[in-house]
Amino acid sequence: MPLPTGNVTFLFTDIEGSTRLWEADRDAMAQVLARHDALLRAAIEDRGGQVFKTVGDGFCAAFDTALGAVRAATTVQGVVSAEDWHAPGALRVRCALHTGLAEQRDNDYFGPTLNRVARLLAHAQGGETLLTAATFEIVRDFLPSELEVEERGELALKDLARPEHIYRVADRQSPIKVEPNNNALPSIAVLPFVNLSRDEENEHFADGLTEELLNVLAKSRGLKVTSRTSAFAFKNKNVDVPTIGRKLGVKTILEGSVRKTANRVRITAQLVDVASDSHLWSEAYERELQDIFALQDEIAGAVAAKLKVSLGVSREKEQRESGTANLAAYEHFLQGRSLQWQRGRAVVQAYEHFRVAATLDPNYADALAWMADSYRLMGLYSIHKPLETLPFANAAATRALDLAPELAEAHSTLAMVSLLLNHDANTALARWRRAIEIEPGNVRARCEYAIWGLSVVAHDNDGAVSQTASALKTDPLNSWAWGIHALMVANAGGVEESVAAAQHAMALTRHSLVAQWSLLECLVNARRHREALDHRDEALGISDRHPWVLASVAFAYAAVGERHQARPIYEELAARGKLEYMQPATLACVAASAGLDVEATEWVELAVKQYDPMLIFGQVLPSWSDLRRLDVYNVAYARLGLGVKRVDV
């Protein structure tokens, strides 16, 4: 039968993580692949498609109609997910579709249309089908009602000048090992309340109210609450409630507005049912500003009552212990918390607000806990020497726990202090587990526990992936958490899955340092070094030539036989180190990639003296393998004594 001509819809597929599955059980995988091929060929041909090529475990099929191609893709996902694969493990297939002019040669296709669908496939995740706008516009009015389609915005495709507007056809499961939501539980997202005040400076007050309501509701028994980062992804965006609910995986949404004038505040709040897009409850409040704390409790209590969940007396006790009645201190705390989420040098500004808040109210435990985290972050992000900041982090977090023993943020900070300052791995692990026990939805605690506690110290990579997956279940649009998840998946052996996770982090927040850096690390881990170098300029520009990113680039050069290109990077960082604090372990890493072993040795010795956290982190970073080959690094790491007596995950 002749291949379709003219405008053709192409369906490309492959198996996510097939390399790992082959390594796990080659004989079983050979049998699995035969079954996979039979299922896919039948699904494609039943919908009028023709398989014109197979590449490894991937299928390339052509269709005369776009609707037939989409139906084939959904059939593929259905039959693959329904199959009991036994060993070597569950199979997840990625699909991509694009429609365009087909160019033929020797009973095969070539040209821009094929290039675009092939590049799109690289961005898909297991169990996911991606469509270009060209395909979606053809089929949008003919799709089955049970099919769930999600707009994903524009995506830059490798080597292609024009970005692609893409759509996702979901299999109703979260991608990349993220646990499915428990749909039996009531669930809610608190969207950023709109600031109606004339003074734009009150924007942080509206955001702070949103966060406080979110935190109060997060303490409710039997209520799933979407984390701040995912909820705030919709700030100032004109997205309808059903779409937001679908993207966040919640049944209800709390939204509202704030008008603050002089010493009074007016708040409106509405609880919306996602399925019907109708109000379950709405109320307007006008109070004196000093009543804002009681008002937050009142609104949260009304929402909890409507959802028939309990806030519990323990939350009220914690509010009294960790909060403040000082309105000025509260406003500084809100400004600081908003800045802290930005990371980088914004942490210095955040610290100043927390310091003022704690000065105005010395018993303000929340402000002390977040100030402790500012100290920690200034040491981690190469702003100040860790030995200059970690003792202050320890003191502030300890004081916060004296005031409010059930403060997860303080426990998480003390976990980092225990690990980085005291080199006490067991205490650090216990602190992280306590933080998660107190606040299961704390994304920061879960991700730090995963990457520092489980992966770096305990070498439990599967446990680390489980923790980051749990974090993403609470906060599915958190780019930082996706970047950490990508690194954990890479360490657990999920080579291509890790790249897909890092690309997803980039799609969520392209200007994120962690997203850019994690993608480079995952590409290096996948031995796609040229691809990492192709991404170099964007990553360096967005990160302002951050040392971590430069270290990844230096290693990629060395890996492709261009070690001489790593030397200027080392010289740049060494020169910058004379003007600003530069983490010595990162300098050691770049020196090793440049072949400067003597210099690398000197920097390792300084890293030990300065308690550089990257000396510990380097144990699991793919681009640090040149440094890990040096005895001096391994001896220095062994001297830290970070072994654990028992890991209780």
XYZ file of C-alpha atoms in Angstrom:
649
model
C 0.000 0.000 0.000
C 1.455 3.421 -0.948
C 2.339 5.793 1.867
C 0.069 8.823 2.479
C 1.009 11.949 0.554
C 0.273 15.662 0.806
C -0.683 16.810 4.301
C 0.116 13.865 6.555
C -0.203 13.419 10.312
C 2.801 11.649 11.799
C 2.752 9.665 15.045
C 6.117 8.904 16.654
C 6.446 6.710 19.761
C 9.110 5.248 22.001
C 9.412 3.497 25.373
C 10.420 5.679 28.304
C 13.541 4.381 30.072
C 14.043 1.420 27.758
C 17.830 1.425 28.315
C 17.321 0.920 32.048
C 14.760 -1.831 31.409
C 17.154 -3.666 29.088
C 19.860 -3.453 31.738
C 17.481 -4.728 34.419
C 16.436 -7.922 32.579
C 17.499 -8.408 28.975
C 15.623 -11.680 28.380
C 12.369 -10.353 29.818
C 12.710 -7.142 27.844
C 13.095 -9.062 24.586
C 9.735 -10.754 25.218
C 8.152 -7.498 26.343
C 9.304 -5.701 23.202
C 7.668 -8.303 20.956
C 4.356 -7.831 22.773
C 4.764 -4.034 22.708
C 5.376 -4.098 18.948
C 2.297 -6.225 18.306
C 0.057 -3.957 20.387
C 1.305 -0.761 18.770
C 1.156 -2.075 15.227
C -2.431 -3.249 15.731
C -3.486 0.068 17.308
C -1.937 2.054 14.457
C -3.236 -0.076 11.612
C -6.751 -0.331 13.109
C -6.953 3.495 12.884
C -5.792 3.625 9.268
C -2.117 4.342 9.921
C 0.958 2.864 8.270
C 4.173 2.078 10.120
C 6.871 3.226 7.718
C 9.844 2.813 10.053
C 10.908 1.470 13.447
C 13.958 2.784 15.279
C 14.913 0.657 18.264
C 11.714 0.465 20.306
C 10.221 3.498 18.545
C 7.485 3.503 15.872
C 7.116 6.061 13.069
C 3.629 5.999 11.532
C 1.802 8.085 8.924
C -1.948 8.829 8.742
C -4.169 10.385 6.099
C -6.338 11.901 8.863
C -5.277 13.702 12.031
C -8.234 12.294 13.974
C -7.194 8.752 13.105
C -3.689 9.484 14.381
C -4.951 10.909 17.680
C -7.276 7.949 18.169
C -4.384 5.589 17.455
C -2.227 7.366 20.056
C -4.936 7.158 22.728
C -5.457 3.486 21.891
C -1.711 2.901 22.216
C -1.663 4.502 25.661
C -4.733 2.542 26.730
C -3.528 -0.903 25.680
C -0.015 -0.343 27.032
C -1.259 0.819 30.449
C -3.781 -2.049 30.632
C -1.193 -4.734 29.898
C 0.344 -6.676 32.795
C 4.017 -6.496 31.845
C 5.493 -8.393 34.804
C 9.311 -8.277 34.510
C 11.262 -6.110 33.948
C 8.620 -3.614 35.077
C 5.772 -1.412 33.898
C 6.141 0.012 30.397
C 5.288 3.641 29.657
C 5.124 4.874 26.068
C 5.621 8.431 24.833
C 3.731 9.699 21.773
C 4.042 12.848 19.645
C 1.919 13.985 16.687
C 2.371 16.693 14.052
C 0.600 17.427 10.783
C 2.295 18.942 7.766
C 3.484 18.538 4.211
C 5.113 15.139 3.696
C 8.230 14.768 1.573
C 9.072 11.256 0.377
C 12.203 9.475 -0.745
C 12.757 5.721 -1.221
C 9.524 4.715 0.522
C 10.429 6.905 3.507
C 9.797 10.469 4.647
C 12.178 13.339 5.320
C 12.089 17.101 5.828
C 10.836 19.750 8.286
C 7.570 18.035 9.226
C 9.404 14.916 10.390
C 12.032 16.968 12.183
C 9.357 18.774 14.172
C 7.545 15.659 15.386
C 10.847 13.994 16.283
C 11.914 16.994 18.367
C 8.497 17.112 20.038
C 8.786 13.448 21.075
C 11.901 14.305 23.090
C 9.734 16.536 25.317
C 7.034 13.931 25.997
C 6.984 11.839 29.158
C 5.875 8.280 29.778
C 2.120 7.839 29.404
C 1.854 11.217 27.665
C 0.810 12.220 24.144
C 1.809 15.650 22.795
C 0.146 17.367 19.815
C 1.334 20.359 17.841
C -1.089 23.201 17.207
C -1.363 22.098 13.565
C -2.773 18.733 14.625
C -4.916 20.073 17.451
C -6.664 22.676 15.286
C -7.778 19.926 12.891
C -9.187 17.594 15.549
C -10.332 19.965 18.325
C -14.034 19.841 17.383
C -14.069 16.072 16.868
C -12.330 14.748 19.965
C -14.241 12.266 22.175
C -15.756 13.903 25.260
C -13.865 11.592 27.622
C -10.507 12.689 26.235
C -8.622 15.154 28.441
C -6.623 17.759 26.503
C -4.444 20.343 28.232
C -2.868 23.404 26.613
C 0.859 23.541 27.451
C 1.881 26.836 25.821
C 4.889 27.454 23.583
C 7.896 25.170 23.616
C 11.281 25.769 21.970
C 12.329 22.686 19.990
C 15.998 21.875 19.530
C 17.560 23.265 16.330
C 14.208 24.651 15.122
C 13.846 28.416 14.848
C 10.093 28.571 15.383
C 8.725 27.546 18.813
C 5.764 25.180 18.853
C 2.459 25.683 20.657
C 1.696 22.270 22.103
C -1.185 20.368 23.667
C -1.095 17.355 25.960
C -3.434 14.388 25.889
C -3.192 12.889 29.374
C -3.604 9.308 30.482
C -5.006 10.764 33.742
C -1.842 9.854 35.627
C 0.953 12.179 36.680
C 4.169 11.806 34.653
C 7.468 10.282 35.729
C 6.657 8.175 38.746
C 4.605 10.826 40.528
C 2.020 9.072 42.657
C -1.614 9.529 41.556
C -3.825 11.768 43.635
C -6.271 10.262 46.121
C -9.525 11.380 44.547
C -11.502 10.219 47.588
C -10.165 13.112 49.661
C -11.573 16.640 49.472
C -8.978 18.801 47.720
C -8.431 22.524 47.335
C -6.142 25.119 45.807
C -5.974 28.657 47.222
C -5.417 31.055 44.316
C -3.633 34.387 44.901
C -6.159 36.892 46.248
C -6.446 39.956 44.015
C -5.106 43.225 45.434
C -7.790 45.899 44.961
C -5.947 48.541 47.002
C -4.773 51.676 45.270
C -1.306 51.197 46.713
C 0.526 48.522 44.720
C 2.802 48.028 47.725
C -0.090 46.137 49.294
C 0.385 43.358 46.726
C 2.531 41.436 49.204
C -0.241 41.783 51.794
C -2.722 40.085 49.456
C -0.186 37.376 48.639
C 0.530 36.941 52.332
C -3.144 36.489 53.141
C -3.320 33.828 50.428
C -0.341 31.990 51.861
C -1.643 32.167 55.411
C -5.016 30.735 54.351
C -3.177 28.007 52.464
C -1.061 27.206 55.530
C -4.095 27.119 57.818
C -6.009 24.809 55.486
C -2.937 22.583 55.077
C -3.349 21.657 58.754
C -6.875 20.371 58.129
C -7.538 16.714 58.693
C -8.537 14.860 55.537
C -7.955 17.756 53.115
C -5.466 17.765 50.231
C -4.115 21.286 49.701
C -2.052 22.283 46.654
C 1.206 23.944 47.610
C 1.969 27.641 47.151
C 4.190 27.437 44.079
C 1.647 25.603 41.941
C -1.240 27.826 43.063
C 0.729 31.018 42.436
C 1.575 29.860 38.902
C -1.867 31.215 37.923
C -1.366 34.691 39.381
C -2.398 37.446 36.934
C -3.353 34.853 34.324
C -6.754 34.628 32.699
C -7.357 30.884 33.108
C -10.796 29.441 33.824
C -11.487 27.526 37.031
C -12.086 24.079 35.419
C -8.720 24.291 33.643
C -6.917 25.317 36.837
C -8.619 22.548 38.770
C -7.618 19.979 36.166
C -3.994 21.122 36.090
C -3.714 21.110 39.874
C -5.766 17.974 40.400
C -8.202 19.535 42.893
C -11.979 19.513 43.274
C -12.421 22.990 44.778
C -10.742 26.381 44.511
C -10.708 29.265 46.984
C -10.330 32.694 45.382
C -11.008 36.255 46.437
C -9.844 39.852 46.740
C -8.335 42.195 49.333
C -8.825 45.945 49.718
C -6.645 47.547 52.417
C -7.199 51.199 53.338
C -5.756 52.922 56.383
C -6.510 50.655 59.347
C -9.281 48.626 57.747
C -9.338 45.672 55.418
C -12.154 44.291 53.239
C -11.864 40.696 52.053
C -14.142 38.757 49.743
C -13.773 34.996 49.420
C -15.465 32.431 47.199
C -15.237 28.652 47.280
C -15.766 27.258 43.774
C -16.599 23.708 42.713
C -14.291 22.805 39.811
C -16.586 20.303 38.108
C -19.586 22.646 37.847
C -17.677 25.972 37.957
C -20.235 27.197 40.500
C -19.936 28.813 43.941
C -20.277 26.544 46.951
C -19.864 29.442 49.388
C -19.014 33.128 49.312
C -18.657 35.827 51.948
C -17.418 39.409 52.386
C -15.631 40.612 55.519
C -14.738 44.128 56.659
C -12.689 44.445 59.832
C -10.056 46.434 61.621
C -6.596 45.564 60.350
C -5.466 44.260 63.730
C -8.123 41.555 63.431
C -6.490 40.077 60.309
C -5.160 37.015 62.137
C -8.525 36.070 63.619
C -10.107 36.752 60.226
C -7.798 34.281 58.523
C -8.933 31.618 60.980
C -12.572 32.559 60.414
C -12.329 32.245 56.622
C -10.412 28.957 56.824
C -12.941 27.615 59.322
C -15.834 28.471 57.015
C -14.134 26.705 54.106
C -13.314 23.666 56.247
C -16.911 23.457 57.449
C -18.203 23.597 53.883
C -15.811 20.814 52.876
C -16.650 18.930 56.096
C -13.059 18.616 57.278
C -11.618 19.518 60.674
C -8.979 22.186 61.285
C -8.114 20.651 64.656
C -7.073 22.280 67.920
C -3.393 21.530 67.278
C -3.346 24.094 64.479
C -4.752 26.791 66.729
C -2.054 26.056 69.308
C 0.634 26.286 66.634
C -0.732 29.588 65.339
C -0.414 31.145 68.778
C 3.114 29.780 69.187
C 4.601 30.597 65.797
C 2.690 33.729 64.721
C 2.586 37.331 65.898
C 0.064 39.950 66.920
C 2.373 42.725 65.680
C 1.016 43.891 62.336
C 4.235 45.659 61.277
C 6.269 42.519 62.026
C 3.742 40.460 60.060
C 4.044 42.713 56.992
C 7.847 42.469 57.040
C 7.538 38.704 57.320
C 5.274 38.587 54.256
C 7.688 40.683 52.200
C 10.604 38.520 53.263
C 8.834 35.291 52.447
C 7.939 36.543 48.969
C 11.587 37.448 48.296
C 12.949 34.194 49.709
C 11.048 32.152 47.131
C 13.098 33.883 44.417
C 16.371 32.423 45.744
C 19.709 33.872 44.531
C 20.678 37.286 45.893
C 17.060 38.087 46.738
C 17.729 35.992 49.859
C 19.816 38.875 51.268
C 16.843 41.228 51.001
C 14.555 38.578 52.461
C 16.869 38.179 55.439
C 16.649 41.892 56.215
C 12.839 41.757 56.365
C 12.911 38.709 58.648
C 15.470 40.438 60.863
C 13.212 43.479 61.230
C 10.191 41.268 61.932
C 12.092 39.405 64.642
C 13.283 42.702 66.112
C 9.731 44.035 66.298
C 8.555 40.781 67.891
C 11.417 38.701 69.381
C 8.976 35.808 69.942
C 7.876 35.610 66.297
C 8.855 32.001 65.601
C 7.897 32.005 61.907
C 10.159 34.996 61.241
C 13.035 33.350 63.132
C 12.606 30.084 61.236
C 12.630 31.795 57.848
C 15.565 33.997 58.883
C 17.445 30.807 59.768
C 16.753 29.527 56.264
C 18.074 32.826 54.822
C 21.375 32.232 56.616
C 21.507 28.690 55.223
C 20.749 29.784 51.678
C 23.373 32.537 51.735
C 25.966 29.858 52.464
C 24.601 27.453 49.849
C 24.276 29.964 47.003
C 27.853 31.245 47.363
C 26.895 34.633 48.845
C 28.790 34.204 52.145
C 31.115 31.563 53.539
C 29.106 28.779 55.198
C 31.091 29.097 58.418
C 29.903 32.707 58.607
C 26.213 31.826 58.197
C 25.508 28.305 59.460
C 26.061 29.089 63.176
C 23.516 31.918 62.885
C 21.122 29.576 61.074
C 21.500 27.134 63.947
C 20.828 29.788 66.606
C 17.750 31.265 64.870
C 16.187 27.869 64.104
C 16.824 26.635 67.649
C 15.165 29.733 69.095
C 12.197 29.247 66.738
C 11.731 25.677 67.982
C 11.955 26.832 71.591
C 8.938 29.012 70.841
C 7.090 26.592 68.519
C 8.336 22.976 68.696
C 6.114 21.882 65.782
C 7.594 24.230 63.169
C 8.577 22.176 60.112
C 10.658 24.970 58.545
C 12.925 25.157 61.583
C 13.350 21.376 61.753
C 14.344 21.297 58.082
C 16.918 24.066 58.557
C 18.412 22.294 61.586
C 18.665 19.139 59.474
C 20.895 21.038 57.035
C 22.922 22.530 59.904
C 23.420 19.072 61.416
C 24.687 17.747 58.104
C 26.782 20.666 56.852
C 28.173 22.105 60.105
C 28.241 19.119 62.469
C 28.566 16.347 59.845
C 25.965 14.430 61.864
C 24.014 12.474 59.269
C 21.773 10.563 61.679
C 20.524 13.710 63.396
C 19.970 15.354 60.019
C 17.854 12.433 58.782
C 15.828 12.447 61.986
C 15.204 16.199 61.667
C 13.965 15.855 58.083
C 11.686 12.983 58.981
C 10.260 15.021 61.850
C 9.607 17.990 59.529
C 7.751 15.731 57.096
C 5.786 14.101 59.908
C 4.662 17.534 61.140
C 3.870 18.879 57.676
C 3.594 16.129 55.013
C 3.010 18.709 52.271
C 6.240 20.644 52.951
C 7.923 20.478 49.540
C 11.190 21.947 50.755
C 11.578 19.348 53.533
C 10.810 16.409 51.219
C 13.165 17.560 48.458
C 16.043 18.356 50.824
C 15.532 15.025 52.583
C 15.637 13.321 49.187
C 18.703 14.962 47.719
C 20.883 15.542 50.797
C 19.670 12.883 53.197
C 18.686 9.881 51.113
C 20.718 10.283 47.916
C 23.935 11.908 49.154
C 24.241 10.348 52.618
C 22.196 7.148 52.687
C 22.655 6.216 48.991
C 18.960 5.307 48.826
C 18.188 6.608 45.343
C 14.819 4.865 45.021
C 13.728 6.375 48.333
C 14.869 9.794 47.122
C 12.726 9.494 43.979
C 9.757 8.493 46.120
C 10.182 11.619 48.267
C 10.408 14.057 45.345
C 7.456 12.335 43.688
C 5.443 12.891 46.871
C 6.471 16.556 46.843
C 5.244 16.922 43.260
C 1.952 15.297 44.163
C 1.360 18.273 46.475
C 2.973 20.880 44.219
C 2.746 19.691 40.583
C 3.787 23.014 38.997
C 6.872 23.627 41.160
C 9.795 24.011 38.749
C 12.389 23.785 41.529
C 10.916 20.506 42.780
C 10.839 19.098 39.224
C 14.534 20.003 38.853
C 15.401 18.175 42.077
C 13.205 15.250 40.995
C 15.116 15.085 37.704
C 18.449 14.755 39.528
C 17.043 12.038 41.792
C 15.653 10.076 38.835
C 19.070 10.330 37.147
C 20.799 8.947 40.236
C 18.280 6.098 40.346
C 19.185 5.071 36.789
C 16.316 6.700 34.899
C 18.494 8.278 32.225
C 15.963 9.501 29.690
C 13.229 9.969 32.295
C 15.496 12.390 34.146
C 16.052 14.472 31.015
C 12.282 14.590 30.459
C 11.732 15.725 34.061
C 14.346 18.486 33.711
C 12.768 19.605 30.448
C 9.424 19.731 32.263
C 10.998 21.944 34.942
C 12.197 24.233 32.145
C 8.748 24.317 30.560
C 7.286 25.466 33.880
C 9.876 28.182 34.644
C 12.484 28.685 31.979
C 14.260 31.409 33.970
C 14.946 29.096 36.914
C 18.585 28.488 37.814
C 17.792 25.033 39.189
C 15.801 24.047 36.079
C 18.613 25.139 33.734
C 21.303 23.492 35.839
C 19.412 20.227 36.349
C 18.891 19.899 32.594
C 22.642 20.241 31.990
C 23.374 17.661 34.691
C 20.796 15.209 33.300
C 22.124 15.616 29.744
C 25.645 14.973 31.035
C 24.359 11.919 32.913
C 22.767 10.679 29.669
C 26.114 11.220 27.868
C 24.421 13.731 25.599
C 27.353 16.097 26.028
C 27.021 17.933 22.709
C 23.390 18.614 23.495
C 24.453 20.017 26.866
C 26.920 22.322 25.130
C 24.222 23.416 22.687
C 22.215 24.519 25.729
C 25.233 26.254 27.291
C 24.590 29.850 26.247
C 20.980 29.933 27.431
C 21.840 28.351 30.779
C 24.765 30.695 31.381
C 22.720 33.747 30.416
C 19.757 32.913 32.630
C 21.939 31.894 35.592
C 24.233 34.943 35.258
C 27.152 32.531 34.768
C 26.514 30.758 38.052
C 29.476 28.568 39.152
C 27.349 25.402 39.249
C 26.337 25.901 35.613
C 29.911 26.687 34.567
C 31.065 23.459 36.246
C 28.555 21.443 34.192
C 29.731 23.135 30.983
C 33.408 22.554 31.809
C 32.792 18.841 32.298
C 30.820 18.592 29.033
C 33.781 20.096 27.170
C 36.129 17.602 28.781
C 33.806 14.702 27.923
C 33.865 15.521 24.192
C 37.664 15.761 24.137
C 37.891 19.551 24.379
C 39.409 19.779 27.837
C 41.280 22.927 26.814
C 37.896 24.719 26.695
C 37.445 24.064 30.432
C 40.584 25.987 31.350
C 39.206 29.495 30.581
C 36.192 28.615 32.735
C 38.492 27.771 35.613
C 40.443 30.990 35.121
C 37.204 33.016 35.111
C 36.000 31.501 38.384
C 39.419 31.873 40.020
C 39.503 35.551 39.043
C 35.957 36.104 40.322
C 36.984 34.426 43.574
C 39.318 37.334 44.287
C 36.369 39.748 44.224
C 33.526 37.659 45.682
C 33.080 34.469 47.631
C 33.478 31.474 45.341
C 32.837 27.961 46.647
C 36.214 26.168 46.650
C 34.687 22.747 45.939
C 33.202 24.083 42.696
C 36.597 25.535 41.751
C 38.113 22.121 42.459
C 35.524 20.478 40.196
C 36.247 22.824 37.281
C 40.012 22.500 37.784
C 39.681 18.701 37.592
C 37.662 18.975 34.367
C 40.433 21.209 32.964
C 43.064 18.640 33.905
C 44.568 20.868 36.618
C 44.893 18.234 39.328
C 47.324 20.217 41.500
C 44.966 23.185 41.654
C 42.000 20.875 42.253
C 43.812 19.345 45.229
C 44.437 22.770 46.770
C 40.794 23.790 46.389
C 39.558 20.534 47.961
C 41.691 21.174 51.038
C 40.251 24.691 51.318
C 36.710 23.344 50.850
C 37.198 21.081 53.868
C 38.372 24.005 56.014
C 35.460 26.211 54.906
C 32.774 23.511 55.340
C 31.751 23.981 51.716
C 28.404 22.164 51.207
C 29.279 21.412 47.575
C 32.017 19.082 48.802
C 29.192 16.860 50.062
C 26.782 17.506 47.185
C 29.474 16.609 44.638
C 29.083 12.950 45.599
C 26.001 12.607 43.381
C 26.435 15.204 40.625
C 27.241 13.705 37.202
C 29.527 16.577 36.177
C 31.735 16.076 39.247
C 33.080 12.668 38.180
C 36.455 14.120 37.132
C 36.917 15.432 40.673
C 35.746 12.174 42.229
C 38.533 10.311 40.407
C 41.094 12.165 42.550
C 42.170 10.466 45.773
C 42.320 13.795 47.593
C 38.578 14.304 47.116
C 37.641 10.818 48.267
C 39.941 11.050 51.291
C 38.464 14.446 52.205
C 34.910 13.137 51.884
C 35.709 10.070 53.986
C 37.092 12.338 56.720
C 33.674 13.969 57.036
C 32.330 10.723 58.518
C 28.864 10.963 56.959
C 27.980 7.283 57.234
C 24.612 6.469 58.817
C 23.936 3.827 61.437
C 20.435 3.070 60.186
C 18.156 4.471 57.515
C 14.478 4.407 58.467
C 12.662 5.718 55.406
